[in-house]
C-alpha positions as YAML, in Angstrom:
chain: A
units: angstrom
residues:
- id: 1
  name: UNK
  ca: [-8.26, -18.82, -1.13]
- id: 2
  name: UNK
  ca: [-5.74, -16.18, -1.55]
- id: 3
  name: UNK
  ca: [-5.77, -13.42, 1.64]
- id: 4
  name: UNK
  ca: [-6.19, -9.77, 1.00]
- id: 5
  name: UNK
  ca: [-2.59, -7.95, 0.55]
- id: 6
  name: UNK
  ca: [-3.79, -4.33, 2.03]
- id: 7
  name: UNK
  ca: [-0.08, -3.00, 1.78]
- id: 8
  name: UNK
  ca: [-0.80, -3.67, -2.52]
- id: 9
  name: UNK
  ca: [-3.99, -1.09, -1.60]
- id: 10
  name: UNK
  ca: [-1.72, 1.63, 0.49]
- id: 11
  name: UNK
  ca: [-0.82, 3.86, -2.10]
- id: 12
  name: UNK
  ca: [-2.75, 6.61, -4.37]
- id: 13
  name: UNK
  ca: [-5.82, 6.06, -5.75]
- id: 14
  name: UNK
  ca: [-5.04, 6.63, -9.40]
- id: 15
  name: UNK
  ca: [-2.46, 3.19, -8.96]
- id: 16
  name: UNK
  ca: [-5.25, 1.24, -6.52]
- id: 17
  name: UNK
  ca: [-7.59, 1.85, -9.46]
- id: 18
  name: UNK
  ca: [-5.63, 0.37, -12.14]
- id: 19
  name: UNK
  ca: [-4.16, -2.46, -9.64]
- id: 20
  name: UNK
  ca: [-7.84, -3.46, -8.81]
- id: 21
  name: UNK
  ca: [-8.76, -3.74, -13.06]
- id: 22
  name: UNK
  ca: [-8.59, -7.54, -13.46]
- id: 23
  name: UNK
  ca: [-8.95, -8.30, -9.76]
- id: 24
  name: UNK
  ca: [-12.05, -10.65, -8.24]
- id: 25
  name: UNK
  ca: [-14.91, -9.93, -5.97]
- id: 26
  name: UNK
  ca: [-16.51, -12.68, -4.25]
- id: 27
  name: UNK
  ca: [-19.57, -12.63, -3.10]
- id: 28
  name: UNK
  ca: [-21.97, -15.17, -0.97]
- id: 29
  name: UNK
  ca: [-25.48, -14.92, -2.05]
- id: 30
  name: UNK
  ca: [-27.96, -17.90, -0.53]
- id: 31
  name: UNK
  ca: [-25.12, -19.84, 0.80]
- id: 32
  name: UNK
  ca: [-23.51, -20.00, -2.95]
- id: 33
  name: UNK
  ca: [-20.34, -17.90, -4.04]
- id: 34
  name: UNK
  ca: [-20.49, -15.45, -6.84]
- id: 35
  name: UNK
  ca: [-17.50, -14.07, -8.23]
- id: 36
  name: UNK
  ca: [-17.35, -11.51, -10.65]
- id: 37
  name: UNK
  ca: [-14.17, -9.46, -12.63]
- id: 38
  name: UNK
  ca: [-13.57, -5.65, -11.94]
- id: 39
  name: UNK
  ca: [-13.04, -4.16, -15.49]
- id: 40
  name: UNK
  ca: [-13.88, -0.35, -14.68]
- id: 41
  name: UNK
  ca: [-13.20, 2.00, -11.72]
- id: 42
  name: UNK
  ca: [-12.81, 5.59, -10.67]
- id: 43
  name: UNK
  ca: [-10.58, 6.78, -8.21]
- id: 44
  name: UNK
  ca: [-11.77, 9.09, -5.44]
- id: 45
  name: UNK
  ca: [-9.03, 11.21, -2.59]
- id: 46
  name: UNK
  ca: [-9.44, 14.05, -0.49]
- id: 47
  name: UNK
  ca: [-7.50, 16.30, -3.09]
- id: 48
  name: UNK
  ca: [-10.23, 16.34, -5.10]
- id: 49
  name: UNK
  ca: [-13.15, 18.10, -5.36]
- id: 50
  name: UNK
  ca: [-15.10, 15.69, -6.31]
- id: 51
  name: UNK
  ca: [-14.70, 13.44, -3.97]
- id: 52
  name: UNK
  ca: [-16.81, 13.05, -1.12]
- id: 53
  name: UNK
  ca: [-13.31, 13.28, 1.56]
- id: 54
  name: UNK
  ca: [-12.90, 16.94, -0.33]
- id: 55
  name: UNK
  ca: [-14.62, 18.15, 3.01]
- id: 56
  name: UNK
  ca: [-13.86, 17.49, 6.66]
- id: 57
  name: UNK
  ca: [-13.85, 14.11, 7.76]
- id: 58
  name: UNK
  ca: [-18.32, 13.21, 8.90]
- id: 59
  name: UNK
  ca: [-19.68, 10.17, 10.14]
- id: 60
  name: UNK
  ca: [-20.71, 9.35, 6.31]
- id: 61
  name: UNK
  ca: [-17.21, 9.49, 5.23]
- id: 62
  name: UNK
  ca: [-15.23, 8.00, 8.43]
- id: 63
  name: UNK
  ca: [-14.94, 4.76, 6.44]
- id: 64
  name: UNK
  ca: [-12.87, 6.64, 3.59]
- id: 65
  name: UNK
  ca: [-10.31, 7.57, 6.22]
- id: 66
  name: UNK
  ca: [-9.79, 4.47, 7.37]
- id: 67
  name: UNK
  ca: [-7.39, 1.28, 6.55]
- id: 68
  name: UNK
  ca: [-7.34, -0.11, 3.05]
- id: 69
  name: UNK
  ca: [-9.19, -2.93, 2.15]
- id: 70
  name: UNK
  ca: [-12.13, -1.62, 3.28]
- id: 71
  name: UNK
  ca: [-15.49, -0.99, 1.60]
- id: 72
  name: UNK
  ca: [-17.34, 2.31, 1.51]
- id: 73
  name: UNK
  ca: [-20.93, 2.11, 0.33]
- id: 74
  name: UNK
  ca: [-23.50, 5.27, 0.01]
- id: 75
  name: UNK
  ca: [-26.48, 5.89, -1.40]
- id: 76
  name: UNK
  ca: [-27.02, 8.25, -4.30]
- id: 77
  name: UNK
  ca: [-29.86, 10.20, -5.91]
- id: 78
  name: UNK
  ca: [-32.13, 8.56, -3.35]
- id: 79
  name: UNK
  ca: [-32.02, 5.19, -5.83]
- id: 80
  name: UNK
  ca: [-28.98, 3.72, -5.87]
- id: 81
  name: UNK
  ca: [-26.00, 2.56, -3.79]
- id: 82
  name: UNK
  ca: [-22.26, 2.57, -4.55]
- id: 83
  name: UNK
  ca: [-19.48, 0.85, -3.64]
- id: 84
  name: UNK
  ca: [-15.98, 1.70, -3.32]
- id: 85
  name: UNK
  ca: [-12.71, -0.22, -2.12]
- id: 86
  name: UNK
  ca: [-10.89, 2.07, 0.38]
- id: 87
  name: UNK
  ca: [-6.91, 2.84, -0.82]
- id: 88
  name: UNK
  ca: [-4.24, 4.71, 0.62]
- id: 89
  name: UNK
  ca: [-2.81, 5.30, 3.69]
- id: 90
  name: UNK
  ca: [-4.51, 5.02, 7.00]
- id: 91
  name: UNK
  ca: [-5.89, 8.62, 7.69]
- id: 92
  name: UNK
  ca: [-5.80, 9.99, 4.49]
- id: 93
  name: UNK
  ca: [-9.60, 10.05, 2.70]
- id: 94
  name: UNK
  ca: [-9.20, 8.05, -0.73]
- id: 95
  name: UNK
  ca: [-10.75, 4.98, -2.22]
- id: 96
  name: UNK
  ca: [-11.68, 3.22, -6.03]
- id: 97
  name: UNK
  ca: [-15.39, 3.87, -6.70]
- id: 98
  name: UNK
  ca: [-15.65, -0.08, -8.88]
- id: 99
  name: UNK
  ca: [-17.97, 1.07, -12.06]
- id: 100
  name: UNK
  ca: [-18.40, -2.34, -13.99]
- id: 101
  name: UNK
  ca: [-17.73, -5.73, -13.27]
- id: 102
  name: UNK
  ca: [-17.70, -8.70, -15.72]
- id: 103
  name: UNK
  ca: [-20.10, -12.09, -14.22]
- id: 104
  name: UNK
  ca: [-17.61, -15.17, -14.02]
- id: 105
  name: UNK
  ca: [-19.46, -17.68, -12.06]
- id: 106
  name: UNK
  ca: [-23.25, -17.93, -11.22]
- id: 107
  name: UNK
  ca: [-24.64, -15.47, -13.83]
- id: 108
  name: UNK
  ca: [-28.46, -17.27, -12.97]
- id: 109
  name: UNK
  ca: [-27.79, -15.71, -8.95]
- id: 110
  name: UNK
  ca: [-26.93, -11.90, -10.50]
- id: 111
  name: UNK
  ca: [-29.72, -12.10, -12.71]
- id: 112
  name: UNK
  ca: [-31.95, -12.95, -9.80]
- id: 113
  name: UNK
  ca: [-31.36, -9.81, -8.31]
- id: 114
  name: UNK
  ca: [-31.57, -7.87, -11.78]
- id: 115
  name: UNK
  ca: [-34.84, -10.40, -13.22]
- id: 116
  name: UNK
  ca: [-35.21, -7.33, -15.99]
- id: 117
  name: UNK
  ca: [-31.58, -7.26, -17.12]
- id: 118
  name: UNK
  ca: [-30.05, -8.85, -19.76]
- id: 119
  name: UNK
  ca: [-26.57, -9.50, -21.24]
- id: 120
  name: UNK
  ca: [-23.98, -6.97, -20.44]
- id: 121
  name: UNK
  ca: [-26.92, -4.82, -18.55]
- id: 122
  name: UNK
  ca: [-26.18, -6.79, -15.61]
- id: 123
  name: UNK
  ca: [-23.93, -5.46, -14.57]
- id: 124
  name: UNK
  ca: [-22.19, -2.29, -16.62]
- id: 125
  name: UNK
  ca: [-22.90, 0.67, -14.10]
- id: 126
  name: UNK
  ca: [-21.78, 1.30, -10.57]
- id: 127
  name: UNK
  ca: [-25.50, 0.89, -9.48]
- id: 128
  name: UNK
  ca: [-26.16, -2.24, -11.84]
- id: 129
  name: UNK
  ca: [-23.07, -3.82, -9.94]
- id: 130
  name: UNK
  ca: [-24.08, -3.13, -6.64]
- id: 131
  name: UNK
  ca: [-28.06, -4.31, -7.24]
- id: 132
  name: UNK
  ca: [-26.64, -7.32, -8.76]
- id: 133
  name: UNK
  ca: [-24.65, -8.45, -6.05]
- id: 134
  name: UNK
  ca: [-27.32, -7.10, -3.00]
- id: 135
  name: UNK
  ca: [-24.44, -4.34, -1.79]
- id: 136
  name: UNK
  ca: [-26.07, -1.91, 0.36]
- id: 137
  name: UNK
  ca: [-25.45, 0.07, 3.50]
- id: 138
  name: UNK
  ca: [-25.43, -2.83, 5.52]
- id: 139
  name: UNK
  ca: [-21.74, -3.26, 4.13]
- id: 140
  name: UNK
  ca: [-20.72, -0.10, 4.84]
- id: 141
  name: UNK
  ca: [-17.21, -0.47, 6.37]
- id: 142
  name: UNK
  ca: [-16.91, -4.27, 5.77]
- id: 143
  name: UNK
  ca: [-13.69, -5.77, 5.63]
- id: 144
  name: UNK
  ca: [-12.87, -7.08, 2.12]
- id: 145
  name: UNK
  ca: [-10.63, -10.03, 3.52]
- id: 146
  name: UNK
  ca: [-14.27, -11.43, 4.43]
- id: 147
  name: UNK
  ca: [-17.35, -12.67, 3.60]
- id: 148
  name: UNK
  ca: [-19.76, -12.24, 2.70]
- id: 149
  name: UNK
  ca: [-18.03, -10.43, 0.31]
- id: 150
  name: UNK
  ca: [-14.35, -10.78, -0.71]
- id: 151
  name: UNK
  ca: [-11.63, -9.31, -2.66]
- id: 152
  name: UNK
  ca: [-9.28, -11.50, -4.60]
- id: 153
  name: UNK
  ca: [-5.90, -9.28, -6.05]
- id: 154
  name: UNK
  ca: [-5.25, -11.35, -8.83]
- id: 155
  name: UNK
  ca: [-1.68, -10.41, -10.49]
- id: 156
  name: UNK
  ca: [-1.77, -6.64, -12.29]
- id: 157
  name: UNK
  ca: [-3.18, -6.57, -15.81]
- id: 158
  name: UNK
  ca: [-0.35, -5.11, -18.28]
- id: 159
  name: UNK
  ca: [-0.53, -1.34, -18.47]
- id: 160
  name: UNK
  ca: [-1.72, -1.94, -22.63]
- id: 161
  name: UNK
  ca: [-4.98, -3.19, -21.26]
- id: 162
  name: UNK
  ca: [-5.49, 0.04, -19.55]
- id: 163
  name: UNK
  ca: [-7.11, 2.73, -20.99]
- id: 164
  name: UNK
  ca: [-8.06, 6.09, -19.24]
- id: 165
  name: UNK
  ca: [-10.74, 8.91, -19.55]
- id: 166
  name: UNK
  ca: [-12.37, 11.60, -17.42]
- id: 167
  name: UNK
  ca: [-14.73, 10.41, -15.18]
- id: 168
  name: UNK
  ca: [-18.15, 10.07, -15.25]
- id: 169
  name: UNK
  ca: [-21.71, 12.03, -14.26]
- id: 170
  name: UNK
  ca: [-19.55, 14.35, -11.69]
- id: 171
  name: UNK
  ca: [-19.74, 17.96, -11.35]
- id: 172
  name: UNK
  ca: [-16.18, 19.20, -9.99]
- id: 173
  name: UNK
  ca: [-12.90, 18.20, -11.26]
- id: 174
  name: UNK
  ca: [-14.71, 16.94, -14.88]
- id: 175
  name: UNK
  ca: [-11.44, 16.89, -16.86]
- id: 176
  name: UNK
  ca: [-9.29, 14.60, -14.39]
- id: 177
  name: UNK
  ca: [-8.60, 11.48, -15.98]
- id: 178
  name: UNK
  ca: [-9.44, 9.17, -13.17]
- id: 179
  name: UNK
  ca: [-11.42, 6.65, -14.68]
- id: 180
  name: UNK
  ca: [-9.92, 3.67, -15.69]
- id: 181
  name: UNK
  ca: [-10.95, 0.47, -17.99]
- id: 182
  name: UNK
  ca: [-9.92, -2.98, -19.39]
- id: 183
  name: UNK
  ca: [-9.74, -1.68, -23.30]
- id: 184
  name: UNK
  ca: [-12.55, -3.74, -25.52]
- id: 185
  name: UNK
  ca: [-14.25, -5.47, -22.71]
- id: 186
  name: UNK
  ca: [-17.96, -5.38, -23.07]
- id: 187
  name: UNK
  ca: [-19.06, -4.76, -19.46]
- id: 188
  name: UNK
  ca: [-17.18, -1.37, -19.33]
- id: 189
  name: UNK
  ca: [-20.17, 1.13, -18.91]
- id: 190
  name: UNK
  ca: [-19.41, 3.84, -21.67]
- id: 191
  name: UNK
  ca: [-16.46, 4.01, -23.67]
- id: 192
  name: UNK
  ca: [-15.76, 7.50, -24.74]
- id: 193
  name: UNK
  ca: [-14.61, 8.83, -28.32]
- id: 194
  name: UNK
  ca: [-11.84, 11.18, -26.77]
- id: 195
  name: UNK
  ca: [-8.28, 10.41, -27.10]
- id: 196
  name: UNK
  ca: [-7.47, 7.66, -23.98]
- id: 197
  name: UNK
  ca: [-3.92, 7.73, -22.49]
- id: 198
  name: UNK
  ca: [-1.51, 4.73, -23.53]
...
């Protein structure tokens, strides 16, 4: 099993976001591994207003400004939870919310968790991905060199299988185009119509 490279995760989020596109997540439900492919993120830093690091360092963000390699999991709209790999220096508030993920092994364990879902449903939203896979608070801070849940960089995608947009269902800093996607894979959650940056 390859070990976690956190100096590949210690620089800006916009580059941790593409680097993680292609990369694995492996996670141990029931004793049994499931592994699935990041194909969309968004990336997050305290420079932005729409990140949650915009304002002082809190005990709900401490994780953000921590090491990389890290994961940093809140709840949202009182439904859901996210999760997000923690970049960037140590200190400085930044990490890759991961949007979509493609099933590789154990598709019958995801669907477990999502009985209602079917085909690319699974798992093409940030909340989908994180039901799917039973991420909740509880792994709030874990270290991604461990299970139960793992990170696996895989070598970089090339930069023609990147595509970018602004990101998505945010209020501040709309137009920054932050969210990046493995072009024509069919677990990416929306592909827009606008021009995407080659």
């Amino acid at each position: 099993m390859l070990m976690l490279n956190r100096r590949e995760l210690e620089t800006s989020a916009p580059i941790a976001a593409q680097r993680l596109l292609g990369c694995v997540l492996d996670r141990q439900i029931n004793g049994r591994s499931v592994k699935v492919r990041v194909v969309e993120t968004e990336a997050y830093d305290q420079s932005d207003a729409a990140s949650h690091s915009y304002k002082p360092r809190s005990q709900r963000t401490d994780v953000m400004f921590g090491p990389a390699g890290y994961l940093y999991v809140y709840f949202t709209y009182g439904l859901h939870y996210c999760a997000n790999v923690v970049v960037g220096q140590n200190g400085y508030g930044a990490a890759v919310l991961i949007r979509s993920v493609e099933p590789i092994s154990n598709f019958e364990l995801l669907q477990h968790n999502r009985p209602t879902a079917a085909g690319y449903n699974l798992t093409n939203g940030p909340a989908k991905f994180t039901q799917a896979l039973g991420i909740n608070k509880e792994l709030n801070g874990h270290d991604l060199s461990h299970y139960p849940l793992k990170l696996i960089l895989l070598p970089p995608i090339n930069d023609n299988e990147i595509a970018c947009s602004p990101r998505i269902g945010i209020s501040q800093a709309k137009d920054i185009k932050w969210r990046f996607y493995i072009r024509n894979n069919p677990y990416v959650s929306k592909v827009r119509h606008e021009k995407v940056q080659e």
